[in-house]
Amino acid sequence: MAIILPNEDEAKRLLDFDQKFPVDILDRTLASVNMCIGELPQRQYLQKVLDELKQHPHSWTVVEGILELSTYDHSKYFALQILEYVIQTRWKVLPPQQRQGIKDFTVGQIIKISSDSELSEKQRTFLNKMNIILVQETSQNPQLICTTLNTLLRFLSWIPLGYIFETNLINTMIYKFLNVPLFRNATLKCLTEISGIKATQYEGQFIELFTSTLANLKQILPLSINIKEAYGNGTNDEQYFIQNLSLFLHTFLSEHGDVLEAKVDLHTPLLEALHYLVLISEVEETEIFKICLEYWNTLAADLYRESPLATASPILGLPTHQTPRRQLYQSVLSKVRYIMISRMAKPEEVLVVENEHGEVVREFMKDTDAINMYKSMRETLVYLTHLDYTDIERIMTEKLQNQVNGSEWSWKNLNTLCWAIGSISGAMHEEGEKRFLVAVIKDLLGLCEVKRGKDNKAIIASNIMYIVGQYPRFLRAHWKFLKTVVNKLFEFMHETHDGVQDMACDTFIKIAQKCRPHFIQVQSAEVMPFIETILNDLSSIICDLQPQQVQTFYEAVGYMISAQSDKVVMERLVEKLMSLPNSSWDTILNEASKNPDILKDSENLKTIYSILKTNARACKSIGHDFIVQLRRNYLEMLNLYSTLGENVLSCVATRGELVLKEPVIKTMRAIKKEILKLISKWIEHARDPKTVCDNFIPPLMNAVLGDYQRSVPAAREPEVLNSFAVIINRLENHIMAHIPVIFAASFQCTLNMINKDFEEFPEHRVNFYLLIQAITRHTFEAYFHIPPDEFALVINSIIWGVKHTMRNVSDTGIEIFWSNHNFSLIALDILQTFLENVQLQAGDSAKQSFYQAFYISLLQHVFSVLTDSSHAAGLNKQAKILAYMFRIIENGKVTVPLYDPNNVPNRSMDNRSYLLEFIGGLLKQAYPHLLDSQIRIIVKGLFDLNEDTNAFREHLRDFLVQIKEYCGEDISDLFLGEKETELAKAEEEKRKRQMAVPGILNPHELPDKQDNGLQYSMQN
């Protein structure tokens, strides 16, 4: 298209600001000048007009019109030159309102172009010019510069990479803003965001960013500075800068550290950056330390996994092999080890702590953040140990000597050191561990002797107990040391300082679990097994312990006894262990036989309760062989249960249900509950189900079921239901003959308690479904022997449970139909099992009668739950049930018609055809917005896909997505099952990785075979 040269009159219109600005004349003028159209004098005149326009005081007012209306790029660029000229020459004399208007316009244009990736790429030059203008605008206003940098931070994660790496943006930030205190925090955050970008094609730019930032950083924070002190004395902005610096170093080194490692000339800046991170790791600020810890953990783990077998033992003079990468980081990691040891977080097992007032107290509330911090630090320190055994031992030994000689003595220093020593259990080779641990324990025992004051001794005792509890492998291999440690624990059990006795008992039970065989064997230079010594001195050992501590002690000794294989010896040890509680038991019950009011005295009741708890803890660890003790007191316990039940009933009858809140009545009920828990716990371990069923179950039923049925609802023990569920799960079909009696005594009365609403009697609800679940799984045939109306009630209760809105009951409702301890799915599990057992165990006549009576109803209810948003978490189980129900139709397992033949005009109708029509009708009625073609596809898929549960579930999910999106509902819950599976899989993979690294897992989390040193065979 030909360009028409503007005449003088037209050109003068460009300088007339009283009229609408002629953008088209500007386009022609600039084109004529740029393309040399017309004679030279004409072009010179036009250039003069353009210069006058650019310098005119009102020229900036036409910029917006030019940018909006011009079709000529040079005109738009000229408009930006006008803005630039105004900013450079007249910015400060413009009224504030006009300055703000120019800023808003510029920012708006940048956002408009940047928001469209195609447009921003097309107008890159224009956008760059706009950015320059914005910087020039904001450079006159410090606060606006900060706002601009923070705005840029939001853009960096999504704008095209070319704008970041192919412009001078990075250098501008580093050299213009990083050194300015007001801008350095925002600038460093932008550089951190850039550092996190994965773009290997810009490797050179990343290196330039790193080296330039580090060079400027050394001007702000010299390498010799004490950052810990600087942080403590700094302003908020200065402290924030150190935190941002830790994030920058963490991010850059995590993403691009391998680039720095690969180039020898970059090793020096790499080590300087690591030096800064070491200094920052000393700062006493938890959030900053977490950032540093995350990097050190990643680095140490990576160096270990690079060559796990490169950590050869330095024992016998064998050198520890160091890979080139490990050599590069060696000096830095030594400093990191020192910091980790000095700052070690408190383990969960430690109960004796120093509070904020400098007092030594017992910790009652668990600090979740501190526990998580400990786990991260423990893992990091284990990796650091593998990377250099010698160095970690040297640092710990030196710091321990400084505790002994007093040069670094403090509770905090001793605590962190001992927590660190305990945390690397299993990470050292066994011989090295032995040598090191012997020296540590000897020094700590010596320190305990020389230090005066209860607080000092409590702190030292706490640390000794923690360390010895963490090294069961060492204790098993050194009997004399094990014996010394246990005797020391017995001493600590008499120490009345808060927390010491608890830790002593906790440590004792850990040692008993891991070293149990050693206590029942006659050791070298001993005349009898140590268990005999413990039982002989039992009363003197536990005399200062509280009831809960005594119960822990009994469980611990029970683990020792459980290692005894000689039945005669075992029985004698159990009798000896239980002699003290049995003596108290006999005394109280003998007195009660003469005076029944003895069993109404609160102190006597508390004693009985404590005795039963002690029995339960011993039973837990001894298992089946606790039978010798249970048999001794069994009938007396059941008589006591009946007596206390009558006492409660009598009090309720005379004084009303409010009496149930009185302390004495509560204790009576607690005793009844504990009796049930003790008996069911033993039955769980019993080896001969038939003997148990013949000899122990009848008297139990006589004492418990009548009491449950006769009691008022508020006085019924929910533990009755749970105990019988546990018993049925263990005895299985052996208890079949007793199920009708159990059912008759517990089912109807409990159902009447819980079917009024979804909230009352929550314990009874859950235990009720656990009982139904147990019966359905193991004694399903018993349902054939109950009256039809009760059978219908069972089905209805399962349906009610499936539809229950209380999560942990509803999910129980679908396991009568899968095994899952999340009770929000139990009811679904029950239903699944019930349907399968109907097909497997019922006779053909009973089977078909069941289908005819309940199939359609069950199908409707499950569909109802499927489409209910509050039950979305149960999709997997719902899909399994529905797939099964359609599968048995498809396979011809249901031979009886599910419809009334008299009401069906089609004489060739069968169950499959009927369900196709029936389900289609239900869906059309419930979701009228669905097309007939959609409904046909949905229903057809229910039959075509039922052999493949996964495909069937996806088909159901597609259907649910359609109806939920139409209603505007959230669909994320439909994928909860997959998310849970992914999380479980990730957790399993993590566990496998941890199991492969000696020491990563706490020794008490390991199975005995892996804890005994076999995991070290690859390295030895």
mmCIF file with all atom_site columns, C-alpha atoms in Angstrom, residues 903-968:
data_model
loop_
_atom_site.group_PDB
_atom_site.id
_atom_site.type_symbol
_atom_site.label_atom_id
_atom_site.label_alt_id
_atom_site.label_comp_id
_atom_site.label_asym_id
_atom_site.label_entity_id
_atom_site.label_seq_id
_atom_site.pdbx_PDB_ins_code
_atom_site.Cartn_x
_atom_site.Cartn_y
_atom_site.Cartn_z
_atom_site.occupancy
_atom_site.B_iso_or_equiv
_atom_site.pdbx_formal_charge
_atom_site.auth_seq_id
_atom_site.auth_comp_id
_atom_site.auth_asym_id
_atom_site.auth_atom_id
_atom_site.pdbx_PDB_model_num
ATOM 1  C CA . ASN A 1 903 ? -46.810 -57.497 36.648 1.00 0.00 ? 903 ASN A CA 1
ATOM 2  C CA . VAL A 1 904 ? -44.437 -57.936 33.694 1.00 0.00 ? 904 VAL A CA 1
ATOM 3  C CA . PRO A 1 905 ? -46.083 -57.984 30.237 1.00 0.00 ? 905 PRO A CA 1
ATOM 4  C CA . ASN A 1 906 ? -42.946 -59.392 28.587 1.00 0.00 ? 906 ASN A CA 1
ATOM 5  C CA . ARG A 1 907 ? -43.122 -63.186 29.147 1.00 0.00 ? 907 ARG A CA 1
ATOM 6  C CA . SER A 1 908 ? -39.493 -63.636 28.023 1.00 0.00 ? 908 SER A CA 1
ATOM 7  C CA . MET A 1 909 ? -38.264 -61.273 30.763 1.00 0.00 ? 909 MET A CA 1
ATOM 8  C CA . ASP A 1 910 ? -35.260 -62.452 32.793 1.00 0.00 ? 910 ASP A CA 1
ATOM 9  C CA . ASN A 1 911 ? -33.366 -60.912 35.692 1.00 0.00 ? 911 ASN A CA 1
ATOM 10 C CA . ARG A 1 912 ? -30.762 -59.281 33.444 1.00 0.00 ? 912 ARG A CA 1
ATOM 11 C CA . SER A 1 913 ? -33.361 -57.623 31.243 1.00 0.00 ? 913 SER A CA 1
ATOM 12 C CA . TYR A 1 914 ? -35.384 -56.570 34.254 1.00 0.00 ? 914 TYR A CA 1
ATOM 13 C CA . LEU A 1 915 ? -32.384 -54.919 35.934 1.00 0.00 ? 915 LEU A CA 1
ATOM 14 C CA . LEU A 1 916 ? -31.496 -53.096 32.705 1.00 0.00 ? 916 LEU A CA 1
ATOM 15 C CA . GLU A 1 917 ? -34.938 -51.525 32.702 1.00 0.00 ? 917 GLU A CA 1
ATOM 16 C CA . PHE A 1 918 ? -35.146 -51.091 36.471 1.00 0.00 ? 918 PHE A CA 1
ATOM 17 C CA . ILE A 1 919 ? -31.779 -49.321 36.882 1.00 0.00 ? 919 ILE A CA 1
ATOM 18 C CA . GLY A 1 920 ? -32.403 -47.207 33.781 1.00 0.00 ? 920 GLY A CA 1
ATOM 19 C CA . GLY A 1 921 ? -35.736 -46.088 35.232 1.00 0.00 ? 921 GLY A CA 1
ATOM 20 C CA . LEU A 1 922 ? -34.183 -45.239 38.584 1.00 0.00 ? 922 LEU A CA 1
ATOM 21 C CA . LEU A 1 923 ? -31.471 -43.128 36.948 1.00 0.00 ? 923 LEU A CA 1
ATOM 22 C CA . LYS A 1 924 ? -33.933 -41.331 34.675 1.00 0.00 ? 924 LYS A CA 1
ATOM 23 C CA . GLN A 1 925 ? -36.145 -40.483 37.619 1.00 0.00 ? 925 GLN A CA 1
ATOM 24 C CA . ALA A 1 926 ? -33.251 -39.304 39.819 1.00 0.00 ? 926 ALA A CA 1
ATOM 25 C CA . TYR A 1 927 ? -31.303 -37.457 37.079 1.00 0.00 ? 927 TYR A CA 1
ATOM 26 C CA . PRO A 1 928 ? -33.723 -36.178 34.436 1.00 0.00 ? 928 PRO A CA 1
ATOM 27 C CA . HIS A 1 929 ? -30.983 -34.075 32.827 1.00 0.00 ? 929 HIS A CA 1
ATOM 28 C CA . LEU A 1 930 ? -29.225 -37.246 31.604 1.00 0.00 ? 930 LEU A CA 1
ATOM 29 C CA . LEU A 1 931 ? -29.928 -38.191 27.987 1.00 0.00 ? 931 LEU A CA 1
ATOM 30 C CA . ASP A 1 932 ? -31.389 -41.609 27.221 1.00 0.00 ? 932 ASP A CA 1
ATOM 31 C CA . SER A 1 933 ? -28.201 -42.464 25.327 1.00 0.00 ? 933 SER A CA 1
ATOM 32 C CA . GLN A 1 934 ? -26.115 -41.618 28.427 1.00 0.00 ? 934 GLN A CA 1
ATOM 33 C CA . ILE A 1 935 ? -28.291 -43.785 30.647 1.00 0.00 ? 935 ILE A CA 1
ATOM 34 C CA . ARG A 1 936 ? -28.066 -46.728 28.220 1.00 0.00 ? 936 ARG A CA 1
ATOM 35 C CA . ILE A 1 937 ? -24.259 -46.510 28.243 1.00 0.00 ? 937 ILE A CA 1
ATOM 36 C CA . ILE A 1 938 ? -24.168 -46.311 32.068 1.00 0.00 ? 938 ILE A CA 1
ATOM 37 C CA . VAL A 1 939 ? -26.470 -49.293 32.611 1.00 0.00 ? 939 VAL A CA 1
ATOM 38 C CA . LYS A 1 940 ? -24.845 -51.403 29.893 1.00 0.00 ? 940 LYS A CA 1
ATOM 39 C CA . GLY A 1 941 ? -21.438 -50.845 31.509 1.00 0.00 ? 941 GLY A CA 1
ATOM 40 C CA . LEU A 1 942 ? -22.717 -52.242 34.811 1.00 0.00 ? 942 LEU A CA 1
ATOM 41 C CA . PHE A 1 943 ? -23.110 -55.632 33.113 1.00 0.00 ? 943 PHE A CA 1
ATOM 42 C CA . ASP A 1 944 ? -20.261 -55.479 30.611 1.00 0.00 ? 944 ASP A CA 1
ATOM 43 C CA . LEU A 1 945 ? -17.555 -54.445 33.090 1.00 0.00 ? 945 LEU A CA 1
ATOM 44 C CA . ASN A 1 946 ? -18.422 -56.315 36.292 1.00 0.00 ? 946 ASN A CA 1
ATOM 45 C CA . GLU A 1 947 ? -15.700 -58.945 35.826 1.00 0.00 ? 947 GLU A CA 1
ATOM 46 C CA . ASP A 1 948 ? -13.029 -56.214 36.065 1.00 0.00 ? 948 ASP A CA 1
ATOM 47 C CA . THR A 1 949 ? -13.448 -54.360 39.348 1.00 0.00 ? 949 THR A CA 1
ATOM 48 C CA . ASN A 1 950 ? -11.059 -51.538 38.388 1.00 0.00 ? 950 ASN A CA 1
ATOM 49 C CA . ALA A 1 951 ? -12.820 -50.906 35.081 1.00 0.00 ? 951 ALA A CA 1
ATOM 50 C CA . PHE A 1 952 ? -16.179 -51.119 36.859 1.00 0.00 ? 952 PHE A CA 1
ATOM 51 C CA . ARG A 1 953 ? -15.056 -48.534 39.426 1.00 0.00 ? 953 ARG A CA 1
ATOM 52 C CA . GLU A 1 954 ? -13.879 -46.173 36.682 1.00 0.00 ? 954 GLU A CA 1
ATOM 53 C CA . HIS A 1 955 ? -17.235 -46.597 34.932 1.00 0.00 ? 955 HIS A CA 1
ATOM 54 C CA . LEU A 1 956 ? -19.056 -45.637 38.139 1.00 0.00 ? 956 LEU A CA 1
ATOM 55 C CA . ARG A 1 957 ? -16.727 -42.697 38.659 1.00 0.00 ? 957 ARG A CA 1
ATOM 56 C CA . ASP A 1 958 ? -17.420 -41.398 35.133 1.00 0.00 ? 958 ASP A CA 1
ATOM 57 C CA . PHE A 1 959 ? -21.130 -41.569 35.922 1.00 0.00 ? 959 PHE A CA 1
ATOM 58 C CA . LEU A 1 960 ? -20.654 -39.711 39.226 1.00 0.00 ? 960 LEU A CA 1
ATOM 59 C CA . VAL A 1 961 ? -18.513 -37.043 37.570 1.00 0.00 ? 961 VAL A CA 1
ATOM 60 C CA . GLN A 1 962 ? -21.301 -36.412 35.056 1.00 0.00 ? 962 GLN A CA 1
ATOM 61 C CA . ILE A 1 963 ? -23.965 -35.904 37.693 1.00 0.00 ? 963 ILE A CA 1
ATOM 62 C CA . LYS A 1 964 ? -21.751 -33.924 40.107 1.00 0.00 ? 964 LYS A CA 1
ATOM 63 C CA . GLU A 1 965 ? -20.397 -31.545 37.468 1.00 0.00 ? 965 GLU A CA 1
ATOM 64 C CA . TYR A 1 966 ? -23.961 -30.869 36.321 1.00 0.00 ? 966 TYR A CA 1
ATOM 65 C CA . CYS A 1 967 ? -24.877 -29.974 39.911 1.00 0.00 ? 967 CYS A CA 1
ATOM 66 C CA . GLY A 1 968 ? -21.684 -27.955 40.392 1.00 0.00 ? 968 GLY A CA 1
#
